[in-house]
XYZ file of C-alpha atoms in Angstrom:
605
model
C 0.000 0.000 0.000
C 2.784 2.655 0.766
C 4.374 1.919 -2.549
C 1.302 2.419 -4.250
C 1.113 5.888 -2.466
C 4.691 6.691 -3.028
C 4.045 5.963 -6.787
C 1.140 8.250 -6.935
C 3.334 11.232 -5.349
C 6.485 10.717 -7.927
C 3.642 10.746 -10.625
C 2.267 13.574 -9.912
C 5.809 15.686 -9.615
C 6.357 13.979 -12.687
C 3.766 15.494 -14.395
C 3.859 18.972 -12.877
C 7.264 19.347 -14.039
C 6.619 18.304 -17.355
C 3.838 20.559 -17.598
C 5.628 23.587 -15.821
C 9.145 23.172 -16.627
C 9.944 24.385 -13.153
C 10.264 22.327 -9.748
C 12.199 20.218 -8.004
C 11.870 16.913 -9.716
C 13.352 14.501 -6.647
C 10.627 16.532 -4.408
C 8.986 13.470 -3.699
C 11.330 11.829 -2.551
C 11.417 12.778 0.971
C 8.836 10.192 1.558
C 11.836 8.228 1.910
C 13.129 10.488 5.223
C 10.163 9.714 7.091
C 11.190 6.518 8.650
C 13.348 3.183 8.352
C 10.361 1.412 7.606
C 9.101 4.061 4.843
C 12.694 4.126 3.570
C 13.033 0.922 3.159
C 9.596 0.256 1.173
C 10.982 3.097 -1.321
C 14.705 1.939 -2.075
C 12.958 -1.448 -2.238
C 10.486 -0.101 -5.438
C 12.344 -0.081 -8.116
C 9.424 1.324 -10.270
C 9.730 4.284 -8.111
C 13.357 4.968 -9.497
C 12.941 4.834 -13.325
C 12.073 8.746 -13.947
C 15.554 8.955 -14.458
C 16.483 12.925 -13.477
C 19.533 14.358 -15.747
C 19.117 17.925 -14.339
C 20.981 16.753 -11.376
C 23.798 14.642 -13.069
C 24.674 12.843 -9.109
C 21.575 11.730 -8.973
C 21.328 9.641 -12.278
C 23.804 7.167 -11.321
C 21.860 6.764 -8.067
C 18.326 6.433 -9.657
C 19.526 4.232 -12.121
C 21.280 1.656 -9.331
C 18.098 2.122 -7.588
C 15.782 1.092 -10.530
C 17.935 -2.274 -10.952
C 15.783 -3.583 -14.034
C 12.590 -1.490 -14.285
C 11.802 0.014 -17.116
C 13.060 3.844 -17.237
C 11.865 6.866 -18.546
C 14.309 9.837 -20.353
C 13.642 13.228 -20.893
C 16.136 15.708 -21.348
C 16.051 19.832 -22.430
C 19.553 19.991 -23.770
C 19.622 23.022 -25.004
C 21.231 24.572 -21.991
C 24.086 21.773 -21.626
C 26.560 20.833 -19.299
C 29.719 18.707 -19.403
C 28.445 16.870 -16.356
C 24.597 16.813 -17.860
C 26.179 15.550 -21.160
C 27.968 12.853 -19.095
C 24.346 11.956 -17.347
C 22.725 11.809 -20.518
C 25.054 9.419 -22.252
C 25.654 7.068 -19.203
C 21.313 6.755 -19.090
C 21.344 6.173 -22.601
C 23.550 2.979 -22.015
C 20.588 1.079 -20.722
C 18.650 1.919 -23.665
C 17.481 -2.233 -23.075
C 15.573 -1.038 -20.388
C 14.183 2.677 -22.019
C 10.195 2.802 -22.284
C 9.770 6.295 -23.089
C 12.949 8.797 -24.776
C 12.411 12.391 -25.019
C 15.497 14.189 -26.113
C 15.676 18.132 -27.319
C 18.891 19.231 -28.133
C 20.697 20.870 -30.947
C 21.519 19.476 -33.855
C 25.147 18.629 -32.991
C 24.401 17.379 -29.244
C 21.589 15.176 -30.780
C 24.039 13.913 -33.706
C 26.590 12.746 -31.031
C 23.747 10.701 -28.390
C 21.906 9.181 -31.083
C 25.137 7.760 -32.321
C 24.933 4.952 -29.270
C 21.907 3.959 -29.916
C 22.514 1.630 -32.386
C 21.551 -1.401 -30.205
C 18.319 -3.111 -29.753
C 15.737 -0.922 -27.557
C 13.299 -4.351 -27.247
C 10.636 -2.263 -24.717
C 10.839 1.498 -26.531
C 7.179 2.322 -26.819
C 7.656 6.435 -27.374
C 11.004 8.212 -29.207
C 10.656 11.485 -29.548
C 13.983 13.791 -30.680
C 13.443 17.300 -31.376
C 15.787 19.989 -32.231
C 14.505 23.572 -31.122
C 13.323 26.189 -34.409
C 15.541 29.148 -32.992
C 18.364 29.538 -30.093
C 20.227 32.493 -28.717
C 22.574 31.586 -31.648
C 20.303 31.694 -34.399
C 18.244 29.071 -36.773
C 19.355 25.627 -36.159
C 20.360 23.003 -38.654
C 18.432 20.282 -39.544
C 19.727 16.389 -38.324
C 19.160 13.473 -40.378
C 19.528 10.727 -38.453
C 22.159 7.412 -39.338
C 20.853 4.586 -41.307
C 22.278 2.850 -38.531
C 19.996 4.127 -35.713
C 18.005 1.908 -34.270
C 18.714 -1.054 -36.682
C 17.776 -3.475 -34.061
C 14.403 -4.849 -31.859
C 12.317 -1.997 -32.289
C 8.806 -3.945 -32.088
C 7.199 -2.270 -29.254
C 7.562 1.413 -30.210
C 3.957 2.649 -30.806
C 4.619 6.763 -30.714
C 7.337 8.302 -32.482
C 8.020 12.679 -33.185
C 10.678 13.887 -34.931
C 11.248 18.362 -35.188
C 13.317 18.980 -37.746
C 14.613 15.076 -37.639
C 15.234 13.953 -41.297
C 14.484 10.069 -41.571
C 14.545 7.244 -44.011
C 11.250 6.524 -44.951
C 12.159 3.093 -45.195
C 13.262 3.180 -41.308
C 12.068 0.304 -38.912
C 10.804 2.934 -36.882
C 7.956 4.337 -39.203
C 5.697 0.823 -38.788
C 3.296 -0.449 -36.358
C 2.804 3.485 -34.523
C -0.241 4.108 -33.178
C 1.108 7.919 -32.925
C 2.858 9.866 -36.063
C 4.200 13.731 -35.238
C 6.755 15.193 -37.963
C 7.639 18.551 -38.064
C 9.737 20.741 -40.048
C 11.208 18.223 -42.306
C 13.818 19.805 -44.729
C 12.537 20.107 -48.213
C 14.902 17.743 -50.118
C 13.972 15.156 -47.215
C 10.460 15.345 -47.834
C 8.929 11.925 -48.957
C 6.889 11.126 -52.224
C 3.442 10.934 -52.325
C 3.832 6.985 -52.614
C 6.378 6.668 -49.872
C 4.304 8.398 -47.343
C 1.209 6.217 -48.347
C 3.853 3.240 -48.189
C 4.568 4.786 -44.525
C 0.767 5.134 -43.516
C -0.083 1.586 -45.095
C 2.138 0.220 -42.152
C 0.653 1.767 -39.608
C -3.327 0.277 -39.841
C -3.322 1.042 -36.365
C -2.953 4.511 -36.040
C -4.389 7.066 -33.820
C -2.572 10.375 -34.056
C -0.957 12.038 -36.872
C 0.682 15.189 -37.417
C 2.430 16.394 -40.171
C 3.718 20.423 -40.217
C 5.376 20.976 -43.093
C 6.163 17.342 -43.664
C 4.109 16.389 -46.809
C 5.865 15.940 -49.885
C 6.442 18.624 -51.910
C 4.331 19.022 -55.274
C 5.226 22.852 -55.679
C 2.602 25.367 -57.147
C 0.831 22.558 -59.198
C -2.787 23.191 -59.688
C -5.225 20.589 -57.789
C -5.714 18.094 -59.754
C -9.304 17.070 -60.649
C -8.154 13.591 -61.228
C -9.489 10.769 -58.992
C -6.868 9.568 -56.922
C -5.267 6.171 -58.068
C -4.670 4.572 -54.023
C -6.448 5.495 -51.285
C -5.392 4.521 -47.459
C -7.728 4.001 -44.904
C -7.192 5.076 -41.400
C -9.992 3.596 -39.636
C -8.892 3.819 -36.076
C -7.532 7.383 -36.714
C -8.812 9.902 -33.832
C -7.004 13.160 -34.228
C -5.192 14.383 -37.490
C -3.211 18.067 -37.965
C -1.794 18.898 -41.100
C 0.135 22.132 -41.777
C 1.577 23.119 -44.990
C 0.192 24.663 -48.608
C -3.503 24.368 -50.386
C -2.195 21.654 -52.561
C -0.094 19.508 -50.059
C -2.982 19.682 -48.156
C -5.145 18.167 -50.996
C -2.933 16.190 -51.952
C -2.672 13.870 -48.480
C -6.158 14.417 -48.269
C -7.626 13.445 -50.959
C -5.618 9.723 -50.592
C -6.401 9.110 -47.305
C -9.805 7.721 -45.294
C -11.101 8.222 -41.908
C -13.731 8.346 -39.761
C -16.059 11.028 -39.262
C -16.298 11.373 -35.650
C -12.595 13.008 -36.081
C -10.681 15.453 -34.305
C -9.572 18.046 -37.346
C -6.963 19.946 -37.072
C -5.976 22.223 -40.409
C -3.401 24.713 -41.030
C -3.103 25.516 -44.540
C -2.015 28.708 -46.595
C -2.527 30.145 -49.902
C 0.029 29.484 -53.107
C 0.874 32.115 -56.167
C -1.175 29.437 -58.004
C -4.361 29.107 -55.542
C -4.180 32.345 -53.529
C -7.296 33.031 -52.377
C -9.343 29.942 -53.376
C -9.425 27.348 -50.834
C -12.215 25.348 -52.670
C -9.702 22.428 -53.107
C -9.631 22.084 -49.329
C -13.491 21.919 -48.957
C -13.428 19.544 -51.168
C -11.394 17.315 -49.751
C -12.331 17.575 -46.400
C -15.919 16.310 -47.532
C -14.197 13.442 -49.471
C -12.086 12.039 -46.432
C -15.444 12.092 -44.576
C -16.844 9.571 -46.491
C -15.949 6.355 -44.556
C -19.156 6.472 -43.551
C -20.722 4.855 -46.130
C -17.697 1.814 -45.683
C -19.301 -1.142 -43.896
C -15.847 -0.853 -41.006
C -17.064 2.854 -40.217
C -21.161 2.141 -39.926
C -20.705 3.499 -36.333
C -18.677 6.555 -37.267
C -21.150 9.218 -37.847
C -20.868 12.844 -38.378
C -21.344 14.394 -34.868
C -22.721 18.282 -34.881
C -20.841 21.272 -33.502
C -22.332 23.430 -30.484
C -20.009 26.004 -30.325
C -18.294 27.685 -33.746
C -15.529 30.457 -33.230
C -14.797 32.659 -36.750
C -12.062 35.009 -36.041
C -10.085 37.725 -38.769
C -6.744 37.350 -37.833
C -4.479 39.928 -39.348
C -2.997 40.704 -41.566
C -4.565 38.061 -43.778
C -5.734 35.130 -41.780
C -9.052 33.515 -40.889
C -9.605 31.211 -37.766
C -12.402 28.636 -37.412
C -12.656 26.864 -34.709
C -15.540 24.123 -33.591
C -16.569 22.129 -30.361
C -18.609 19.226 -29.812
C -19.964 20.266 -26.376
C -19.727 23.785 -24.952
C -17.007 23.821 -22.105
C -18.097 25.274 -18.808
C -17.038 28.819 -18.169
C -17.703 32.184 -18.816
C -17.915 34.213 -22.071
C -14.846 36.117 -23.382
C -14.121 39.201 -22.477
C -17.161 39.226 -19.559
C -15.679 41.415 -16.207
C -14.949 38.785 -13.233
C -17.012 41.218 -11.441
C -20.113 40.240 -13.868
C -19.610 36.085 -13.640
C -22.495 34.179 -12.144
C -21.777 30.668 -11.553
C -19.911 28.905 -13.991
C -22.748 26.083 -13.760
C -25.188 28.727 -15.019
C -22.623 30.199 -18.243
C -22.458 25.987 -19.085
C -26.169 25.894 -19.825
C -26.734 29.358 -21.300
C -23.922 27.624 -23.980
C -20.913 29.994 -23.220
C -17.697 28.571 -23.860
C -14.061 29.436 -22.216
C -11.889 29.148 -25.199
C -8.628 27.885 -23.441
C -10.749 25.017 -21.653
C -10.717 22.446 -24.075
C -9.710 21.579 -27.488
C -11.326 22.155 -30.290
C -13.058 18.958 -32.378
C -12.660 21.549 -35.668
C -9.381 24.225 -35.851
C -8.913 25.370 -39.678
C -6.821 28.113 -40.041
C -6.457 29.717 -43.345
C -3.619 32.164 -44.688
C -3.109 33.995 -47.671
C -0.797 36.701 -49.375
C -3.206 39.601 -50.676
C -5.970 41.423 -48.305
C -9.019 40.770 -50.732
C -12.685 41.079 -48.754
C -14.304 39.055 -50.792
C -12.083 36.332 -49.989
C -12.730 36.368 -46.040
C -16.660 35.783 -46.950
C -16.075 33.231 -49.943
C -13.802 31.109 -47.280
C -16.269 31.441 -44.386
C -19.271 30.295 -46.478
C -17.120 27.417 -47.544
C -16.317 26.676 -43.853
C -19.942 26.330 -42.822
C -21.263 24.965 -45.753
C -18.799 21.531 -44.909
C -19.213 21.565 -41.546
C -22.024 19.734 -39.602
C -24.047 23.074 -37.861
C -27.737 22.189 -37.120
C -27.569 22.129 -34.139
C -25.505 25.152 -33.419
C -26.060 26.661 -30.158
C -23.227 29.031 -29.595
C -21.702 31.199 -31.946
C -18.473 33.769 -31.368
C -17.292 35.783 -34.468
C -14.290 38.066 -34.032
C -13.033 41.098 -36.443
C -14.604 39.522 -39.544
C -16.140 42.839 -40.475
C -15.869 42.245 -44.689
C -18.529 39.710 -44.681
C -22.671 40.951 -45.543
C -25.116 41.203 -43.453
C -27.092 39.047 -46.022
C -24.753 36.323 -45.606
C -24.794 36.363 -42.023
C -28.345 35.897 -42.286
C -28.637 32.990 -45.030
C -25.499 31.216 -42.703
C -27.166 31.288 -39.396
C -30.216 32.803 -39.382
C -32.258 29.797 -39.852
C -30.250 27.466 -37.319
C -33.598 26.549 -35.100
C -30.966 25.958 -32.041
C -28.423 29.183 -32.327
C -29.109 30.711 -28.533
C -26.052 32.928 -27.837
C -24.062 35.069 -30.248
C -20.740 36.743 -29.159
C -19.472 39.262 -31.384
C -16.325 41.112 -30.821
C -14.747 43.882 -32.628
C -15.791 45.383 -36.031
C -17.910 42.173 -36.412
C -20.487 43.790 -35.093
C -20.740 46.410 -37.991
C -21.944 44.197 -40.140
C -23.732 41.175 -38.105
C -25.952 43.213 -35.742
C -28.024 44.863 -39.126
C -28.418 40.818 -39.864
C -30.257 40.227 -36.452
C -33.231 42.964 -38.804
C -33.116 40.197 -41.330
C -36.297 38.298 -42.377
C -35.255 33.975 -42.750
C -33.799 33.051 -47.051
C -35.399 30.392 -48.312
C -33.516 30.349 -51.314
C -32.183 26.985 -52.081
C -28.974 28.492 -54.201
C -28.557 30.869 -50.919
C -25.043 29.820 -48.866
C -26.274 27.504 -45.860
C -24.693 25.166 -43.537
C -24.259 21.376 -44.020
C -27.568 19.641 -43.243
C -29.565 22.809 -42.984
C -31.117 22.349 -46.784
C -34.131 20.666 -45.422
C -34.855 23.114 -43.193
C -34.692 25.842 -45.342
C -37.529 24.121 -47.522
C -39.765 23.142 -44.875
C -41.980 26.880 -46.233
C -42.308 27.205 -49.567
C -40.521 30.575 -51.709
C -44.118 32.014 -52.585
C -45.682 31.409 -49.582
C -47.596 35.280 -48.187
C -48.388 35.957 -45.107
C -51.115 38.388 -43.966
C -50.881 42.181 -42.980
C -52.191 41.300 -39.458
C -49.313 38.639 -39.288
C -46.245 39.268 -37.010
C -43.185 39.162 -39.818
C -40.261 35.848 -39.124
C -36.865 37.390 -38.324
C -33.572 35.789 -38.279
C -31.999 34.446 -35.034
C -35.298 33.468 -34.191
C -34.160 31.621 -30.986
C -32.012 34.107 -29.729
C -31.383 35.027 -26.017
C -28.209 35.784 -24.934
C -26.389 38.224 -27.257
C -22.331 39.713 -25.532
C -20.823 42.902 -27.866
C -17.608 43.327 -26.846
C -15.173 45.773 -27.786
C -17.598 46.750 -30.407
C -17.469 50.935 -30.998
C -20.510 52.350 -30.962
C -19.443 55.482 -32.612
C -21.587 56.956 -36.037
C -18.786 56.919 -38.975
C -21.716 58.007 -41.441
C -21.947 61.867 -39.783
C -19.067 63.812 -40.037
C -19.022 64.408 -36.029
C -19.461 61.269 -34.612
C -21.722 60.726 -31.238
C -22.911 58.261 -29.568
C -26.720 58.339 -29.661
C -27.003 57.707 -33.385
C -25.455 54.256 -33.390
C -26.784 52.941 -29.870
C -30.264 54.457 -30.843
C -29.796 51.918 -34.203
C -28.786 49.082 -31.594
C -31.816 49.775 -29.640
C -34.084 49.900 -32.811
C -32.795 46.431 -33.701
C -33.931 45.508 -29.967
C -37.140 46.425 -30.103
C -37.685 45.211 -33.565
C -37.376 41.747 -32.351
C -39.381 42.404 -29.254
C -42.187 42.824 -31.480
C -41.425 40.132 -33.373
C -41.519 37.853 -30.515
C -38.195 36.871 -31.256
C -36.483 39.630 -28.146
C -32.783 39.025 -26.674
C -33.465 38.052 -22.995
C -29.650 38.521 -21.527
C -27.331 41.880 -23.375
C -23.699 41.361 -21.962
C -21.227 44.471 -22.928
C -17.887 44.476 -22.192
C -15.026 46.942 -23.121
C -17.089 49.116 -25.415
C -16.459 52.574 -26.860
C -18.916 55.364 -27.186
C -21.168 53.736 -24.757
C -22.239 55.475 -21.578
C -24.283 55.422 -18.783
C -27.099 56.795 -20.022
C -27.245 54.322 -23.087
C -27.201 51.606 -20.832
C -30.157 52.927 -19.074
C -32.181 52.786 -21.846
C -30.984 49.464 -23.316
C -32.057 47.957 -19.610
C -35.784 49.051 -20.439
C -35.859 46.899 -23.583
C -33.756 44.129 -22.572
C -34.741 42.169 -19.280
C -30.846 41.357 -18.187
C -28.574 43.580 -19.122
C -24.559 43.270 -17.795
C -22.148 46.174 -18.768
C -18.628 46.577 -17.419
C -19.500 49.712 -16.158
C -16.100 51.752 -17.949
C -17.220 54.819 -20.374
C -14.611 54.982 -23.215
C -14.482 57.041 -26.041
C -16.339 61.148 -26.363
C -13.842 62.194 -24.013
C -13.838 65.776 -25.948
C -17.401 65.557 -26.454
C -18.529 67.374 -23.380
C -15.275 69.380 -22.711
C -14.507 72.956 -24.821
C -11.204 74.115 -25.739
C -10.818 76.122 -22.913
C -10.592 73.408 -20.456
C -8.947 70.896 -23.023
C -5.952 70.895 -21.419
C -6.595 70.716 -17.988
C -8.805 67.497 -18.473
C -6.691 65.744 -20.159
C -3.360 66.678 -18.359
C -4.511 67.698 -15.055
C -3.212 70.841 -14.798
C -4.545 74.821 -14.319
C -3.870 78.138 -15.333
C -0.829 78.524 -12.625
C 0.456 75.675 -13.714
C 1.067 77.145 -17.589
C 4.853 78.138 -17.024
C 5.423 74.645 -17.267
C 5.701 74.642 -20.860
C 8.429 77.191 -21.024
C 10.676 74.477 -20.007
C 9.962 72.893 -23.615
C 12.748 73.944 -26.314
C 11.063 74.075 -29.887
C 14.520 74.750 -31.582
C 15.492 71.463 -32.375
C 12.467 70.833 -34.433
C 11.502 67.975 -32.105
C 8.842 69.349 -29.969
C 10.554 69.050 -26.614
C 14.000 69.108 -25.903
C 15.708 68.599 -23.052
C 13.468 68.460 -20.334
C 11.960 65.513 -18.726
C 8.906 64.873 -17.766
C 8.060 64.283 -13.826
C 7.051 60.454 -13.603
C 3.854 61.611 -11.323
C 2.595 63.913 -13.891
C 0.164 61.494 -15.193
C -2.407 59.741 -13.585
C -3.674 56.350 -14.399
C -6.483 57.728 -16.044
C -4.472 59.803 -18.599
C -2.456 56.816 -19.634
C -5.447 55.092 -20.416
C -6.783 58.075 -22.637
C-alpha cells in the first residue's frame, strides 16, 4: 500500500514538471526520510526509481542503481548543456534495453553525437521522440538526419514516435506499427513522395494520431488536380489528425487518405501564387475524407454536430475557425470577473471558455493579398462543410468584410443558435443581420444539413398584414458585444446616440417580433455610456455592462478646459511649458517629464 502511495506522489511531480518546466523533480522523494520502515519500502520499489532525473547529473547514477531492471523513462532539455549533464545523458542512454519512453531536445550537434549509441536493440521502446529547437540564442538551427544505422535493431514495441526537424529514411524500422505519427519541419529535399508516405501510412493500420507540419511531400505550385486519386489509405482507427503546410499539399494527403467522421480536425493551410485566395480544393477534400461512412468498417462513425463555432479575422490576412462538440463550462470572453455568475449557469446558457478544451474543428487559413471578398467566400465554404444544425453558440471576431445578407442565409435559420458573441468590427456588419427576415432560397449559402430546413416553407408562400413578420436568429437570447465601438462613422461628427439608438431599434424590432434578446452582456465598449445603458435595460430584461465609459472624451469638454482634463493641470500651472525647447524641431527638448505627472487615467486616454 505505501508503494502504491509513493508511486502516486512521484507521478504527480512527474507530471507537474513536465507541464511547468519548473520544480524540483526529486521533491517526492522525501517520503523516503520519514522513517526506516518508509525508507526501506521506497529503495525497495524499483518502479519508483525509473524517472531517471539528468538535471541533477549525481543523482542519475543513483536512480539508475536504484531502478535495478525497471523500465526507465528519459527526458532531457539539452539546449542549456553541461559537461556533467552531457555525461548523465550518455551514461542513461547505455541502458537503452531497459528505455520505455525517450524524449530528447537538443541541438543538432548534441543530438548527432547521443543518437550515435543507440545503435543497439531498444526491445521495450514504446515512445522516441527527438526534437531539435526552431531558434536559439545563436540563431536558426540546422536540420539532423539521423544514421541509417539508428536503431537497426528490436524496435517492435515502439507505438509513438516525433521527430522536429529530424530527417528520416522513410524506409526506417521505426515508421511501422505506430499508433502515434508527429513530424515537423522536415527539410525540403527530405520530404517523402506521395507513394512513400502512403507506403509509410499503409504500415501503420493502427494509427491514432498524426501530425504532419510541413512534412508532406512537396508538389510545388501545381494546380489541384481534378483527377481521382489512383490509391487510397484508410485510417480507420484514426482519432485526431493536424496537417500544416500549402492548399495543394494539403489536398494532396487528403484526398488519398480515409477516416472516420467522428474526427478530431486539425488544419493549417495557406494560400500558393497558383491558388491564392481559393481554398475550394480544401473543402473539397475535407468532404471526401469524410466519407468512410458509407464503408461497412465505419457504420458506427457518424458525423457528430458542432455546439459552439468560433470565426475570427486574424491579421494581416488570416481567418480562424474553430468548432466544439460540447460547450465547455465557463464564462464568455471578455465578460468582467465582477459580472460572472456561476460557472454552472454560463455551461447551460452555452458559453464557452476558449482555453478550456480543445477544439473537435481548428482550420486556419492564410493567404498573401488582403481581398474582402475572400474572407466571406472562405467562411461560407467553412460552414457549408461543416455539420451546424444544431448550433447553439456562436463567437465571431473582427470579420467585419462579410454581408449582413450572408450572415443571415449562414445562421439565421439554425432553429438551435441561442447565444451570439461578437467582438470587434464584427459587429458592424452582423448586428443589421439580427433585422433580417429567414432566405429560403435553395442556391442561398447555408450550412451542411440545414437544406431541409430551409424548404420546410415554400418561396411564394404570403403571409397576412395582421401577421407578425419571421426574423432571423429566431431563438435568440443571450447576445455579448464586446469591444464593439458604438461610434456613427456616417456623420461627419461622430456621437454616440445615433449608433446605440440603431442598436436599440434592432432591440425592439425583435421584441415585437416575438423573437427579443433576454440577456445583453457588454464588455469593453467605446462610445457607450451610462445613459445608453439605461435605456438598453428598459428593452432588454438582463442587461450586464462593465461599467467603464470609453471614447467622447472631448465631447462634453470645450477648448478652454482641453488641457486641464486631459493633463490635469490649471492656469498657474502654464509656465510649465516654457521648459519645452522648440529649436530642435523635435517638440521638446531637453526636459523631462516628472514620472507623477500622469495619472492612471491619462495613460489610459
Amino acid at each position: 500500500m505505501l508503494c502504491k502511495i509513493f508511486a502516486f506522489c512521484a507521478a504527480e511531480r512527474a507530471k507537474t514538471n513536465s507541464s511547468s518546466n519548473s520544480g524540483n523533480p526529486l521533491h517526492w522523494i522525501k517520503v523516503s526520510h520519514v522513517s526506516r520502515h518508509w525508507r526501506a519500502v521506497a529503495l525497495d520499489s524499483p518502479s519508483l526509481w525509473g524517472n531517471i532525473v539528468t538535471t541533477r547529473p549525481r543523482w542519475t547514477e543513483e536512480m539508475l542503481k536504484r531502478s535495478k531492471m525497471a523500465s526507465l523513462t528519459l527526458e532531457a532539455d539539452l539546449s542549456c548543456i553541461t559537461p556533467r549533464i552531457s555525461e548523465a545523458i550518455q551514461l542513461a542512454l547505455q541502458h537503452i534495453t531497459r528505455i520505455r519512453d525517450l524524449k530528447l531536445v537538443a541541438s543538432s550537434s548534441t543530438l548527432n553525437k547521443l543518437i550515435t549509441s543507440l545503435q543497439i536493440n531498444a526491445p521495450i521502446l514504446q515512445s522516441l521522440s527527438l526534437s531539435i529547437p526552431r531558434n536559439t540564442r545563436f540563431g536558426v538551427e540546422g536540420d539532423l538526419t539521423l544514421p541509417e544505422g539508428c536503431f537497426r535493431g528490436d524496435v517492435s514495441q515502439l507505438r509513438a514516435l516525433e521527430l522536429v526537424k529530424c530527417n528520416i529514411n522513410w524506409g526506417s524500422p521505426l515508421l511501422s506499427g505506430l499508433t502515434v505519427l508527429k513530424l515537423s519541419d522536415i527539410s525540403i529535399l527530405a520530404r517523402p513522395t506521395t507513394q512513400q508516405l502512403l507506403d509509410v501510412l499503409e504500415k501503420m493500420p493502427s494509427l491514432e494520431i498524426l501530425h504532419l507540419q510541413e512534412a508532406l511531400p512537396n508538389v510545388g505550385d501545381e494546380t489541384i488536380s481534378t483527377c481521382a486519386p489512383d490509391r487510397i489509405i484508410k485510417l480507420l482507427h484514426l482519432s485526431h489528425i493536424t496537417v500544416t503546410s500549402t492548399v495543394p499539399e494539403c489536398v494532396n494527403l487528403l484526398e488519398r487518405i480515409t477516416i472516420p467522421a467522428d474526427i478530431t480536425y486539425h488544419l493549417n493551410t495557406r494560400g500558393t501564387d497558383i491558388t491564392k485566395q481559393d481554398f475550394s480544393g480544401i473543402f473539397n477534400s475535407f468532404s471526401g475524407t469524410h466519407r468512410a461512412d458509407s464503408d461497412a468498417e465505419t457504420k458506427n462513425s457518424q458525423v457528430k454536430p458542432i455546439n459552439t463555432l468560433h470565426i475570427q479575422f486574424v491579421n494581416p490576412v488570416g481567418l480562424v475557425v474553430k468548432g466544439w462538440l460540447r460547450a465547455p463550462l465557463g464564462p464568455p470572453w471578455g465578460i468582467n470577473s465582477a459580472l460572472q455568475p456561476d460557472l454552472e449557469q454560463w455551461g447551460n446558457s452555452g458559453s464557452i471558455n476558449l482555453g478550456s478544451t480543445k477544439a473537435q474543428y481548428e482550420l486556419n487559413f492564410s493567404w498573401r493579398q488582403h481581398e474582402p471578398a475572400a474572407i466571406e467566400a472562405i467562411i461560407i465554404g467553412v460552414c457549408q462543410m461543416l455539420p451546424l444544425t444544431k448550433l447553439k453558440s456562436l463567437r465571431i471576431s473582427h470579420s467585419s468584410d462579410v454581408k449582413k445578407e450572408t450572415w443571415a442565409a449562414l445562421f439565421g435559420n439554425l432553429p438551435r443558435l441561442q447565444n451570439i458573441q461578437l467582438k470587434g468590427c464584427s459587429a458592424e456588419t452582423f448586428i443589421p443581420a439580427l433585422r433580417e427576415e429567414p432566405i429560403f432560397d435553395q442556391s442561398s449559402p447555408t450550412p451542411t444539413g440545414c437544406r431541409s430546413l430551409l424548404s420546410a416553407k415554400r418561396p411564394g408562400l404570403r403571409r397576412t398584414k395582421s401577421a407578425i413578420p419571421p426574423v432571423c436568429f429566431p431563438n435568440l437570447r443571450t447576445l455579448t458585444l464586446e469591444e464593439v465601438d458604438f461610434v456613427d462613422r456616417s456623420i461627419s461628427e461622430p456621437t454616440s446616440s445615433m449608433a446605440v439608438s440603431t442598436f436599440m431599434d434592432c432591440l425592439m424590432e425583435r421584441t415585437e417580433k416575438k423573437a427579443d434578446v433576454h440577456d445583453l452582456r457588454l464588455t469593453s465598449c467605446s462610445h457607450l455610456f451610462e445613459d445608453d445603458v439605461e435605456k438598453l435595460k428598459e428593452i432588454v430584461t438582463e442587461v450586464s455592462w462593465d461599467g467603464i465609459e470609453r471614447g467622447g472624451f472631448y465631447e462634453d469638454v470645450d477648448n478652454a478646459d482641453l488641457d486641464a482634463y486631459v493633463y490635469g493641470y490649471d492656469d498657474m500651472d502654464a509656465n510649465l511649458f516654457e521648459y519645452f525647447d522648440d529649436s530642435d524641431g523635435f517638440g521638446y527638448g531637453g526636459y523631462e517629464l516628472p514620472v507623477d505627472m500622469f495619472t492612471t487615467a491619462d495613460l489610459e486616454l
